[in-house]
Amino acid sequence: MAALTHSKTENRKRRLPLYPALILTVILTQIPFVITLIISMFHWNIIYSKETHFTWFSNFKVVAQDATMRAALINSITLTTAVVLISTLFGLGLALLLDRKFRGRSIVRTLLITPFLITPVASALLWKHIIFNPLYGILDGFITQIYKAFGGNHVINADFVSNQPLVAIAVPMIWQWTPFMMLIILAGLQSQSPEILEAAAVDGAGTWQLFSKMTFPHLRQYIQLSIILGTIYIVQSMDFVFTITQGGPGTDSTIIPYQIYLTMFRKYEYGEAAAAGVIVVFITIALSTLALRFTKDILESDK
Amino acid sequence: MMKQSKAKFFSRSGLTSLTWFISLAFFFPIFWILLISFRQEKDAGTFPPKWLATFSFDNYSSVFQKGATTFLLNSAIASIGSTLIVLMLAYPAAYALSIKPIYKSKDVLTFFLSTKFLPPIAALLPLYLILQHLHVLDNIWALTVLYVSMNLPLSVWMLRSFLKEIPSELVEAASLDGASTRTILYKVLAPISLPGLASTALICFIFSWNEFLLAINVTGFHAATAPVYLVGFVTAEGLFFAHLAAVSIVVSLPVVIAGWSAQDKLVRGLSLGAVK
């Protein structure tokens, strides 16, 4: 009823504070995509910019048939899935460990979230040069020490970045993203009502029963949310690939954002890069519509 | 009875030790880098480490001598500048969408959220071309505007989740007294909204300070931010572990401090205000 009594000017006045933010967001996020869509239908390489012409959908055909793009797609899926799932599992484990009262809990939490705060480029450089370096890295140092302890005497020089490029990217990313998953799941655990858990314990429910019948169902939406948000952030990031392997060796560790970046600023094929961008946007829209359906409740909760 | 509680005590302290062990293992790379950053270059690459090697601040002083200051300053302008603009825009918007939400506020919120799902790589080319056309490539204020658009949707969501908790009676009473929207926003609600504004600011600061994809592509020599400097630093200087460690720590420190001081707000910002 209250809504009806508002006059039209009243409504307009109440919408006013929204406009600056809304208009700026529309301009800065929607117009670029329209331009991308237009560029994607042109053959446009800035080195041969005189040959620029309208081609309908041939860029999409080129992108779809490009073996490098396909390798990048598979790597993107593998890397994102691995990083998201492993950091969610670690995050769940750590959240359960932290959801107890013990001495130094806040220090432990502070230590655990720090990897997430380190500038990603900095942490990628540190993993590459200080941990994974085959000559001076601590990983090689550790392995050599263990090897020596068992009587080995030649130098190992383990080169993870060349031999296992995807693993060398995934490990630092998992290190970075586990705290994020942990924080969301921990927030879920701490939003449980302790009275209900206590009542169930008094009624004779065991630890495992409490977890599987009460805690886990309550946590489910938080785990879903951490998986979905993690996927969005992780699939878009190319800091680690850019810094650690630059997609190599060959195309072994290239991913979609990095490949689009190369098409744009190394091959200067603007049309193809835009077409790849459009494809990524459509995949993202499809996936996020699906994802939003799962997380609608928690995102729009009006408590 | 006695036996059981003893077993319980041991399993509890066992879990606590396990937690401590994992968290120290997690922190170990950072601890190691901190250690190296105070070493001389010749002692940095040794394993096991020379615990008694010379301790020095040389790496830190040379970080600033070698001109990192410009890039740190650029990062500060882009992240603090964009954060302030975001707050000025997002606070009124969040107000319109929360306490007495406007008609179709859900749709507007979904729109803001949907922009976060769109991969920035797909917008990079047009943004680059627009900036080029306007002759503002390699301009720190242009990057600042891009960071505003990156953080605005997230901030609207986050601020809304704070404002939602304010009882609507407060606003109604004020508007009955004839207060304008501006008075309500900046006089009546500001003191209560301060914690929400502060944590939104911290999240925006963290995201823009650490941003890399836009920064490396739309800045060059003049407007390069700290992460861009870091990448270039390695290719330009060859490998200097101790120096690299010190630069990385200097670049990361503002965000680490911001994050440590806003631990409980971190999750709220990252989850767009959904998780308290």
Coordinates of C-alpha atoms in Angstrom, one line a residue:
Chain A
M1 CA 0.0 0.0 0.0
A2 CA 2.8 2.4 0.9
A3 CA 4.2 2.2 -2.5
L4 CA 1.0 3.4 -4.0
T5 CA 0.9 6.5 -2.0
H6 CA 4.2 7.7 -3.5
S7 CA 3.7 10.1 -6.3
K8 CA 5.5 9.8 -9.6
T9 CA 7.9 12.7 -8.8
E10 CA 8.6 11.1 -5.4
N11 CA 9.7 7.9 -7.2
R12 CA 11.8 9.8 -9.6
K13 CA 13.5 11.6 -6.7
R14 CA 14.2 8.4 -5.0
R15 CA 15.8 6.9 -8.1
L16 CA 18.1 10.0 -8.6
P17 CA 20.9 8.8 -6.3
L18 CA 21.2 5.6 -8.4
Y19 CA 21.8 7.2 -11.7
P20 CA 25.5 8.4 -11.6
A21 CA 26.6 4.9 -10.7
L22 CA 24.3 3.1 -13.1
I23 CA 25.0 5.3 -16.1
L24 CA 28.8 5.1 -15.6
T25 CA 28.6 1.3 -15.3
V26 CA 26.5 1.1 -18.4
I27 CA 28.9 3.3 -20.3
L28 CA 32.1 1.6 -19.1
T29 CA 30.9 -2.1 -19.2
Q30 CA 28.3 -2.3 -22.0
I31 CA 29.6 -0.1 -24.7
P32 CA 33.0 -1.9 -24.9
F33 CA 31.1 -5.2 -25.5
V34 CA 29.1 -3.6 -28.3
I35 CA 32.4 -2.4 -29.9
T36 CA 33.9 -5.9 -29.4
L37 CA 30.9 -7.3 -31.2
I38 CA 31.3 -4.9 -34.1
I39 CA 35.1 -5.5 -34.4
S40 CA 34.6 -9.2 -34.3
M41 CA 32.9 -9.0 -37.7
F42 CA 35.8 -7.2 -39.4
H43 CA 39.0 -8.5 -40.8
W44 CA 41.3 -6.1 -39.0
N45 CA 45.0 -6.5 -38.5
I46 CA 46.6 -3.2 -37.7
I47 CA 49.9 -4.1 -39.5
Y48 CA 47.8 -4.4 -42.7
S49 CA 45.1 -1.9 -41.7
K50 CA 44.5 -1.0 -45.4
E51 CA 43.0 -4.4 -45.9
T52 CA 40.4 -4.0 -43.2
H53 CA 37.0 -5.1 -44.4
F54 CA 33.7 -6.5 -43.2
T55 CA 33.7 -10.3 -43.1
W56 CA 30.5 -11.4 -41.2
F57 CA 31.5 -14.4 -39.1
S58 CA 34.7 -15.6 -40.7
N59 CA 36.8 -14.6 -37.6
F60 CA 34.7 -16.9 -35.5
K61 CA 35.5 -19.7 -37.9
V62 CA 39.2 -18.9 -37.7
V63 CA 39.1 -18.9 -33.9
A64 CA 37.1 -22.1 -33.7
Q65 CA 39.5 -23.9 -36.0
D66 CA 42.6 -22.5 -34.3
A67 CA 44.6 -25.3 -32.6
T68 CA 46.2 -22.9 -30.2
M69 CA 42.9 -21.5 -29.1
R70 CA 41.6 -25.1 -28.6
A71 CA 44.7 -25.9 -26.5
A72 CA 44.1 -22.7 -24.5
L73 CA 40.4 -23.7 -23.9
I74 CA 41.4 -27.1 -22.6
N75 CA 44.1 -25.7 -20.4
S76 CA 41.7 -23.0 -19.0
I77 CA 39.2 -25.7 -18.1
T78 CA 41.8 -28.0 -16.6
L79 CA 43.5 -25.2 -14.6
T80 CA 40.3 -23.6 -13.3
T81 CA 38.7 -26.9 -12.3
A82 CA 41.8 -28.1 -10.5
V83 CA 42.5 -24.8 -8.7
V84 CA 38.9 -24.3 -7.7
L85 CA 38.3 -27.9 -6.5
I86 CA 41.6 -28.3 -4.6
S87 CA 41.4 -24.9 -3.0
T88 CA 37.8 -25.5 -2.0
L89 CA 38.7 -28.8 -0.4
F90 CA 41.7 -27.3 1.4
G91 CA 39.6 -24.3 2.4
L92 CA 36.9 -26.6 3.8
G93 CA 39.4 -28.5 5.8
L94 CA 41.1 -25.3 7.2
A95 CA 37.7 -23.7 8.0
L96 CA 36.7 -26.8 10.0
L97 CA 40.0 -26.6 11.9
L98 CA 39.6 -22.9 12.6
D99 CA 36.0 -23.2 13.7
R100 CA 37.2 -24.3 17.2
K101 CA 38.4 -22.3 20.1
F102 CA 42.1 -22.6 20.6
R103 CA 45.1 -20.6 21.6
G104 CA 46.4 -18.2 18.9
R105 CA 43.4 -18.7 16.6
S106 CA 43.5 -15.1 15.3
I107 CA 47.2 -15.4 14.6
V108 CA 46.6 -18.6 12.7
R109 CA 43.9 -17.0 10.7
T110 CA 46.1 -14.0 9.9
L111 CA 48.9 -16.2 8.7
L112 CA 46.5 -18.2 6.5
I113 CA 44.9 -15.3 4.7
T114 CA 48.3 -13.6 3.9
P115 CA 48.9 -15.6 0.6
F116 CA 45.6 -14.1 -0.7
L117 CA 46.8 -10.5 0.0
I118 CA 50.2 -10.7 -1.6
T119 CA 50.1 -9.0 -5.0
P120 CA 49.5 -11.9 -7.5
V121 CA 52.3 -10.8 -9.8
A122 CA 54.7 -10.6 -6.9
S123 CA 53.7 -14.1 -5.7
A124 CA 54.0 -15.5 -9.2
L125 CA 57.5 -14.1 -9.5
L126 CA 58.5 -15.4 -6.1
W127 CA 57.2 -18.9 -6.8
K128 CA 58.9 -18.9 -10.2
H129 CA 62.3 -17.6 -9.2
I130 CA 62.7 -18.3 -5.5
I131 CA 60.8 -21.6 -5.1
F132 CA 60.8 -23.3 -8.5
N133 CA 64.2 -22.1 -9.8
P134 CA 66.1 -25.3 -10.8
L135 CA 69.4 -24.1 -9.5
Y136 CA 68.7 -22.0 -6.4
G137 CA 65.1 -22.6 -5.6
I138 CA 64.0 -23.9 -2.2
L139 CA 62.0 -26.8 -3.9
D140 CA 65.2 -28.1 -5.6
G141 CA 67.0 -27.4 -2.3
F142 CA 64.6 -29.6 -0.4
I143 CA 64.6 -32.4 -2.9
T144 CA 68.4 -32.4 -3.1
Q145 CA 68.6 -32.5 0.7
I146 CA 66.2 -35.5 0.9
Y147 CA 68.1 -37.2 -1.9
K148 CA 71.4 -36.7 -0.1
A149 CA 69.8 -38.0 3.1
F150 CA 69.2 -41.3 1.2
G151 CA 72.8 -41.4 -0.1
G152 CA 72.3 -39.8 -3.5
N153 CA 75.1 -37.6 -4.5
H154 CA 74.4 -35.9 -7.8
V155 CA 72.6 -32.7 -8.2
I156 CA 68.9 -32.9 -9.1
N157 CA 68.1 -29.4 -10.5
A158 CA 64.4 -30.2 -10.7
D159 CA 62.8 -27.9 -13.3
F160 CA 59.1 -27.8 -12.6
V161 CA 58.3 -24.8 -14.7
S162 CA 59.5 -26.6 -17.9
N163 CA 58.5 -30.1 -17.0
Q164 CA 55.1 -29.5 -15.4
P165 CA 54.1 -26.0 -16.5
L166 CA 50.4 -26.4 -15.5
V167 CA 51.3 -27.7 -12.1
A168 CA 53.8 -24.9 -11.6
I169 CA 50.9 -22.4 -12.3
A170 CA 48.3 -24.3 -10.3
V171 CA 50.3 -24.7 -7.1
P172 CA 50.8 -21.0 -6.5
M173 CA 47.2 -20.3 -7.5
I174 CA 45.9 -22.9 -5.0
W175 CA 48.2 -21.3 -2.4
Q176 CA 46.6 -17.9 -3.2
W177 CA 43.0 -19.0 -3.4
T178 CA 42.7 -21.5 -0.5
P179 CA 42.4 -18.6 2.0
F180 CA 39.5 -17.1 0.0
M181 CA 37.6 -20.4 0.1
M182 CA 38.4 -20.9 3.7
L183 CA 37.0 -17.4 4.6
I184 CA 33.7 -18.0 2.9
I185 CA 33.2 -21.5 4.4
L186 CA 34.3 -20.3 7.8
A187 CA 31.7 -17.5 7.6
G188 CA 29.2 -20.2 6.8
L189 CA 30.3 -22.4 9.8
Q190 CA 30.1 -19.4 12.2
S191 CA 26.6 -18.5 11.0
Q192 CA 25.3 -21.8 12.4
S193 CA 23.3 -21.5 15.5
P194 CA 25.3 -23.1 18.3
E195 CA 22.1 -23.8 20.3
I196 CA 20.7 -26.1 17.7
L197 CA 24.0 -28.0 17.5
E198 CA 24.2 -28.3 21.3
A199 CA 20.6 -29.5 21.4
A200 CA 21.4 -32.2 18.9
A201 CA 24.5 -33.2 20.8
V202 CA 22.5 -33.5 24.0
D203 CA 20.1 -35.7 22.1
G204 CA 23.0 -38.1 21.5
A205 CA 24.1 -37.2 18.0
G206 CA 27.8 -38.0 17.3
T207 CA 30.4 -35.7 15.7
W208 CA 30.0 -37.3 12.3
Q209 CA 26.2 -37.3 12.5
L210 CA 26.3 -33.6 13.5
F211 CA 28.5 -32.8 10.5
S212 CA 26.8 -34.9 7.9
K213 CA 23.2 -34.2 9.0
M214 CA 23.4 -30.6 10.1
T215 CA 26.6 -28.7 9.4
F216 CA 27.1 -29.9 5.8
P217 CA 23.6 -29.2 4.6
H218 CA 23.9 -25.7 6.1
L219 CA 27.4 -25.3 4.5
R220 CA 26.3 -26.4 1.1
Q221 CA 25.2 -23.0 -0.2
Y222 CA 28.4 -21.4 1.1
I223 CA 30.5 -24.0 -0.7
Q224 CA 28.5 -23.5 -3.8
L225 CA 29.0 -19.7 -3.5
S226 CA 32.8 -20.1 -2.9
I227 CA 33.1 -22.4 -6.0
I228 CA 31.1 -20.0 -8.2
L229 CA 32.9 -16.8 -7.1
G230 CA 36.3 -18.6 -7.2
T231 CA 35.6 -19.8 -10.7
I232 CA 34.7 -16.3 -11.9
Y233 CA 37.8 -14.7 -10.4
I234 CA 40.2 -17.6 -11.4
V235 CA 39.0 -18.1 -15.0
Q236 CA 39.5 -14.4 -15.7
S237 CA 43.0 -14.2 -14.2
M238 CA 46.2 -14.5 -16.3
D239 CA 48.7 -13.0 -13.9
F240 CA 50.3 -16.4 -13.1
V241 CA 50.5 -17.7 -16.7
F242 CA 51.8 -14.3 -17.9
T243 CA 54.5 -14.3 -15.2
I244 CA 55.5 -17.9 -14.7
T245 CA 55.4 -19.7 -18.1
Q246 CA 54.1 -17.2 -20.7
G247 CA 51.9 -20.0 -22.0
G248 CA 54.9 -22.3 -22.7
P249 CA 56.6 -24.5 -23.4
G250 CA 54.9 -24.3 -26.8
T251 CA 51.2 -24.1 -26.0
D252 CA 51.4 -26.4 -23.0
S253 CA 50.2 -23.9 -20.4
T254 CA 48.5 -21.2 -22.4
I255 CA 45.0 -20.2 -21.3
I256 CA 42.1 -18.3 -23.0
P257 CA 42.7 -14.8 -21.6
Y258 CA 46.4 -15.0 -22.3
Q259 CA 45.8 -16.3 -25.8
I260 CA 43.4 -13.4 -26.6
Y261 CA 45.9 -11.0 -25.2
L262 CA 48.6 -12.4 -27.6
T263 CA 46.2 -12.3 -30.5
M264 CA 45.6 -8.6 -29.7
F265 CA 49.0 -7.3 -28.8
R266 CA 51.4 -9.7 -30.5
K267 CA 49.7 -10.8 -33.7
Y268 CA 47.6 -7.5 -33.9
E269 CA 44.7 -9.5 -35.3
Y270 CA 42.0 -7.3 -33.7
G271 CA 39.1 -9.0 -35.5
E272 CA 40.1 -12.5 -34.3
A273 CA 40.8 -11.3 -30.8
A274 CA 37.4 -9.6 -30.6
A275 CA 35.7 -12.8 -32.0
A276 CA 37.4 -14.9 -29.3
G277 CA 36.3 -12.3 -26.7
V278 CA 32.7 -12.6 -27.9
I279 CA 32.8 -16.4 -27.7
V280 CA 34.1 -16.1 -24.1
V281 CA 31.4 -13.7 -23.2
F282 CA 28.7 -16.1 -24.4
I283 CA 30.2 -19.0 -22.6
T284 CA 30.4 -16.9 -19.4
I285 CA 26.8 -15.7 -19.7
A286 CA 25.6 -19.3 -20.1
L287 CA 27.6 -20.5 -17.2
S288 CA 26.8 -17.6 -14.9
T289 CA 23.1 -17.8 -15.6
L290 CA 23.3 -21.4 -14.4
A291 CA 25.5 -20.4 -11.5
L292 CA 23.1 -17.6 -10.4
R293 CA 20.3 -20.0 -10.2
F294 CA 22.2 -21.9 -7.5
T295 CA 23.3 -18.9 -5.5
K296 CA 20.2 -16.8 -5.9
D297 CA 19.1 -17.4 -2.3
I298 CA 22.3 -16.4 -0.6
L299 CA 23.1 -13.5 -2.9
E300 CA 19.7 -11.9 -2.6
S301 CA 19.0 -12.9 1.0
D302 CA 16.9 -10.1 2.6
K303 CA 17.4 -10.9 6.3
Chain B
M1 CA 35.1 -41.2 32.3
M2 CA 38.6 -40.0 33.2
K3 CA 40.1 -41.9 30.3
Q4 CA 37.7 -40.5 27.8
S5 CA 38.3 -36.9 28.7
K6 CA 42.0 -37.5 28.5
A7 CA 41.6 -38.9 25.0
K8 CA 39.6 -35.9 24.1
F9 CA 42.2 -33.5 25.4
F10 CA 44.9 -35.2 23.3
S11 CA 42.8 -35.2 20.2
R12 CA 42.0 -31.5 20.8
S13 CA 45.6 -30.5 21.3
G14 CA 46.5 -32.7 18.3
L15 CA 44.1 -30.8 16.1
T16 CA 45.4 -27.5 17.4
S17 CA 49.0 -28.5 16.6
L18 CA 47.9 -29.7 13.2
T19 CA 46.2 -26.3 12.5
W20 CA 49.4 -24.5 13.6
F21 CA 51.6 -26.7 11.5
I22 CA 49.5 -26.1 8.4
S23 CA 49.3 -22.4 8.9
L24 CA 53.0 -22.2 9.4
A25 CA 53.6 -24.3 6.2
F26 CA 51.3 -21.9 4.3
F27 CA 53.1 -18.9 5.6
F28 CA 56.6 -20.4 5.0
P29 CA 57.1 -19.0 1.4
I30 CA 56.4 -15.5 2.8
F31 CA 58.7 -16.0 5.8
W32 CA 61.4 -17.3 3.4
I33 CA 61.1 -14.3 1.2
L34 CA 61.2 -12.0 4.2
L35 CA 64.4 -13.7 5.2
I36 CA 66.0 -13.4 1.8
S37 CA 65.1 -9.8 1.5
F38 CA 67.4 -8.9 4.4
R39 CA 70.3 -10.9 2.9
Q40 CA 73.2 -9.9 0.6
E41 CA 72.8 -11.2 -2.9
K42 CA 75.5 -13.8 -2.6
D43 CA 73.8 -15.4 0.4
A44 CA 70.3 -15.4 -1.0
G45 CA 70.4 -18.4 -3.3
T46 CA 71.8 -20.9 -0.7
F47 CA 69.9 -23.9 0.6
P48 CA 69.9 -24.8 3.5
P49 CA 70.0 -21.1 4.4
K50 CA 72.9 -19.5 6.1
W51 CA 71.0 -18.4 9.2
L52 CA 73.9 -16.3 10.4
A53 CA 74.6 -14.5 7.1
T54 CA 75.0 -10.7 7.2
F55 CA 71.7 -8.9 7.9
S56 CA 71.2 -5.7 5.9
F57 CA 68.7 -3.2 4.7
D58 CA 70.5 -2.6 1.5
N59 CA 67.9 -4.2 -0.7
Y60 CA 65.2 -2.0 0.7
S61 CA 67.1 1.2 0.3
S62 CA 68.0 0.3 -3.3
V63 CA 64.4 -0.4 -4.1
F64 CA 63.7 3.3 -3.7
Q65 CA 67.0 4.4 -5.2
K66 CA 66.2 2.5 -8.4
G67 CA 63.1 4.5 -8.9
A68 CA 60.3 2.2 -7.6
T69 CA 58.8 5.3 -5.9
T70 CA 57.2 6.6 -9.2
F71 CA 55.4 3.3 -9.7
L72 CA 54.3 3.0 -6.1
L73 CA 53.0 6.5 -6.4
N74 CA 51.1 5.6 -9.6
S75 CA 49.6 2.7 -7.8
A76 CA 48.6 4.9 -4.9
I77 CA 46.9 7.4 -7.2
A78 CA 45.0 4.8 -9.2
S79 CA 43.9 2.8 -6.2
I80 CA 43.1 5.6 -3.7
G81 CA 41.6 7.8 -6.4
S82 CA 39.4 5.2 -7.8
T83 CA 38.3 4.1 -4.3
L84 CA 37.2 7.6 -3.4
I85 CA 35.2 8.0 -6.7
V86 CA 33.7 4.6 -6.2
L87 CA 32.5 5.5 -2.7
M88 CA 31.0 8.8 -3.9
L89 CA 29.0 6.9 -6.6
A90 CA 28.2 3.7 -4.9
Y91 CA 27.0 5.1 -1.6
P92 CA 24.0 7.0 -3.0
A93 CA 23.2 4.1 -5.4
A94 CA 23.3 1.6 -2.6
Y95 CA 21.0 3.8 -0.6
A96 CA 18.4 3.9 -3.4
L97 CA 18.6 0.1 -3.6
S98 CA 18.4 -0.7 0.1
I99 CA 16.5 1.0 2.9
K100 CA 13.4 2.0 0.9
P101 CA 14.3 0.1 -2.3
I102 CA 13.1 1.7 -5.5
Y103 CA 10.9 0.0 -8.0
K104 CA 12.7 -2.9 -9.8
S105 CA 15.7 -2.6 -7.5
K106 CA 16.3 -6.3 -7.8
D107 CA 16.8 -6.0 -11.6
V108 CA 19.2 -3.2 -11.1
L109 CA 21.2 -5.2 -8.6
T110 CA 21.2 -8.2 -11.0
F111 CA 22.5 -5.9 -13.7
F112 CA 25.4 -4.7 -11.5
L113 CA 26.2 -8.3 -10.6
S114 CA 26.1 -9.5 -14.2
T115 CA 28.8 -7.0 -15.1
K116 CA 31.2 -8.8 -12.7
F117 CA 30.7 -12.0 -14.6
L118 CA 31.9 -10.5 -17.9
P119 CA 35.5 -11.3 -18.5
P120 CA 37.6 -8.1 -18.6
I121 CA 39.8 -9.6 -21.4
A122 CA 36.8 -9.3 -23.8
A123 CA 36.5 -5.5 -23.0
L124 CA 40.2 -4.9 -23.2
L125 CA 40.5 -4.2 -26.9
P126 CA 37.7 -1.6 -27.2
L127 CA 39.0 0.1 -24.0
Y128 CA 42.5 0.2 -25.4
L129 CA 41.2 1.7 -28.7
I130 CA 39.0 4.3 -26.9
L131 CA 41.9 5.4 -24.7
Q132 CA 44.2 5.5 -27.7
H133 CA 41.6 7.6 -29.6
L134 CA 41.3 10.0 -26.6
H135 CA 45.1 10.2 -26.3
V136 CA 45.1 9.0 -22.7
L137 CA 47.0 5.7 -23.1
D138 CA 49.7 5.6 -20.4
N139 CA 47.7 8.1 -18.3
I140 CA 47.2 7.3 -14.6
W141 CA 43.8 9.0 -14.5
A142 CA 42.5 6.9 -17.4
L143 CA 43.5 3.8 -15.5
T144 CA 41.8 5.3 -12.4
V145 CA 38.5 5.6 -14.3
L146 CA 38.8 1.9 -15.5
Y147 CA 39.3 0.9 -11.9
V148 CA 36.2 2.8 -10.9
S149 CA 34.2 0.7 -13.4
M150 CA 35.9 -2.5 -12.1
N151 CA 35.0 -1.9 -8.5
L152 CA 31.7 0.0 -8.7
P153 CA 29.3 -3.0 -9.0
L154 CA 31.0 -4.8 -6.2
S155 CA 30.8 -1.8 -4.0
V156 CA 27.1 -1.2 -4.7
W157 CA 26.4 -4.7 -3.6
M158 CA 28.6 -4.5 -0.5
L159 CA 27.4 -1.2 0.7
R160 CA 23.8 -2.3 0.1
S161 CA 24.4 -5.3 2.4
F162 CA 25.5 -2.8 5.1
L163 CA 22.7 -0.3 4.6
K164 CA 20.0 -3.0 4.6
E165 CA 20.6 -3.5 8.3
I166 CA 19.7 0.1 9.1
P167 CA 16.1 0.3 10.3
S168 CA 14.0 2.2 7.8
E169 CA 12.2 4.1 10.6
L170 CA 15.4 6.2 11.0
V171 CA 15.1 7.4 7.4
E172 CA 11.3 7.9 7.6
A173 CA 11.6 10.0 10.7
A174 CA 14.3 12.2 9.0
S175 CA 12.2 12.7 5.9
L176 CA 9.1 13.6 7.9
D177 CA 11.3 16.3 9.5
G178 CA 11.8 17.5 5.9
A179 CA 15.4 16.3 5.5
S180 CA 16.6 16.1 1.8
T181 CA 18.1 13.0 0.4
R182 CA 21.5 14.7 0.7
T183 CA 21.0 15.4 4.4
I184 CA 19.8 11.9 5.0
L185 CA 22.9 10.4 3.2
Y186 CA 25.6 12.7 4.6
K187 CA 24.2 13.7 8.0
V188 CA 21.8 11.1 9.2
L189 CA 23.2 7.8 7.8
A190 CA 26.9 8.7 7.4
P191 CA 27.9 8.0 11.1
I192 CA 26.1 4.6 11.0
S193 CA 27.4 3.7 7.6
L194 CA 31.0 4.5 8.4
P195 CA 32.1 0.9 9.1
G196 CA 30.5 -0.2 5.8
L197 CA 32.1 2.6 3.9
A198 CA 35.5 1.8 5.4
S199 CA 35.4 -1.9 4.6
T200 CA 34.2 -1.2 1.1
A201 CA 37.1 1.2 0.6
L202 CA 39.6 -1.4 1.8
I203 CA 38.3 -4.0 -0.6
C204 CA 38.4 -1.6 -3.5
F205 CA 41.9 -0.6 -2.6
I206 CA 43.1 -4.2 -2.5
F207 CA 41.5 -5.0 -5.9
S208 CA 42.9 -2.0 -7.7
W209 CA 46.4 -2.1 -6.1
N210 CA 46.8 -5.8 -7.2
E211 CA 45.2 -5.4 -10.6
F212 CA 47.5 -6.4 -13.5
L213 CA 45.6 -7.1 -16.8
L214 CA 44.4 -3.6 -17.4
A215 CA 47.5 -1.9 -16.0
I216 CA 50.0 -3.8 -18.2
N217 CA 48.0 -3.1 -21.4
V218 CA 47.0 0.6 -21.0
T219 CA 50.0 2.0 -19.2
G220 CA 53.5 2.4 -20.5
F221 CA 56.5 4.2 -19.0
H222 CA 54.7 7.1 -17.3
A223 CA 51.7 5.5 -15.7
A224 CA 53.0 2.0 -15.0
T225 CA 51.8 0.7 -11.6
A226 CA 53.7 -1.3 -9.1
P227 CA 52.7 -4.8 -10.5
V228 CA 53.7 -3.7 -14.0
Y229 CA 57.1 -2.4 -12.6
L230 CA 57.6 -5.8 -10.9
V231 CA 57.3 -7.8 -14.2
G232 CA 59.5 -5.4 -16.0
F233 CA 62.0 -5.4 -13.2
V234 CA 62.8 -9.0 -13.7
T235 CA 63.4 -8.8 -17.4
A236 CA 65.4 -5.5 -17.1
E237 CA 67.7 -6.6 -14.2
G238 CA 68.3 -10.3 -14.6
L239 CA 67.9 -12.3 -11.5
F240 CA 68.6 -10.7 -8.2
F241 CA 66.8 -12.8 -5.6
A242 CA 67.4 -10.7 -2.6
H243 CA 66.4 -7.6 -4.5
L244 CA 63.4 -9.2 -6.0
A245 CA 62.3 -10.4 -2.5
A246 CA 62.6 -6.9 -1.2
V247 CA 60.7 -5.3 -4.1
S248 CA 57.9 -7.9 -3.8
I249 CA 57.5 -7.2 -0.1
V250 CA 57.4 -3.4 -0.6
V251 CA 54.8 -3.8 -3.4
S252 CA 52.6 -6.2 -1.4
L253 CA 52.9 -4.5 2.0
P254 CA 50.1 -1.9 1.6
V255 CA 47.6 -4.6 0.7
V256 CA 48.8 -7.0 3.3
I257 CA 48.3 -4.3 6.0
A258 CA 44.9 -3.3 4.6
G259 CA 43.8 -6.9 4.5
W260 CA 45.1 -7.8 8.0
S261 CA 43.2 -4.9 9.5
A262 CA 40.0 -5.8 7.7
Q263 CA 40.0 -9.5 8.0
D264 CA 36.4 -9.9 8.9
K265 CA 35.3 -7.5 6.1
L266 CA 37.4 -9.2 3.4
V267 CA 35.0 -12.1 2.9
R268 CA 32.0 -9.7 2.7
G269 CA 33.6 -7.7 -0.1
L270 CA 34.8 -10.7 -2.0
S271 CA 31.4 -12.3 -1.9
L272 CA 29.7 -9.1 -3.0
G273 CA 28.2 -8.6 0.4
A274 CA 26.5 -12.0 0.4
V275 CA 28.5 -13.5 3.3
K276 CA 28.6 -11.7 6.6

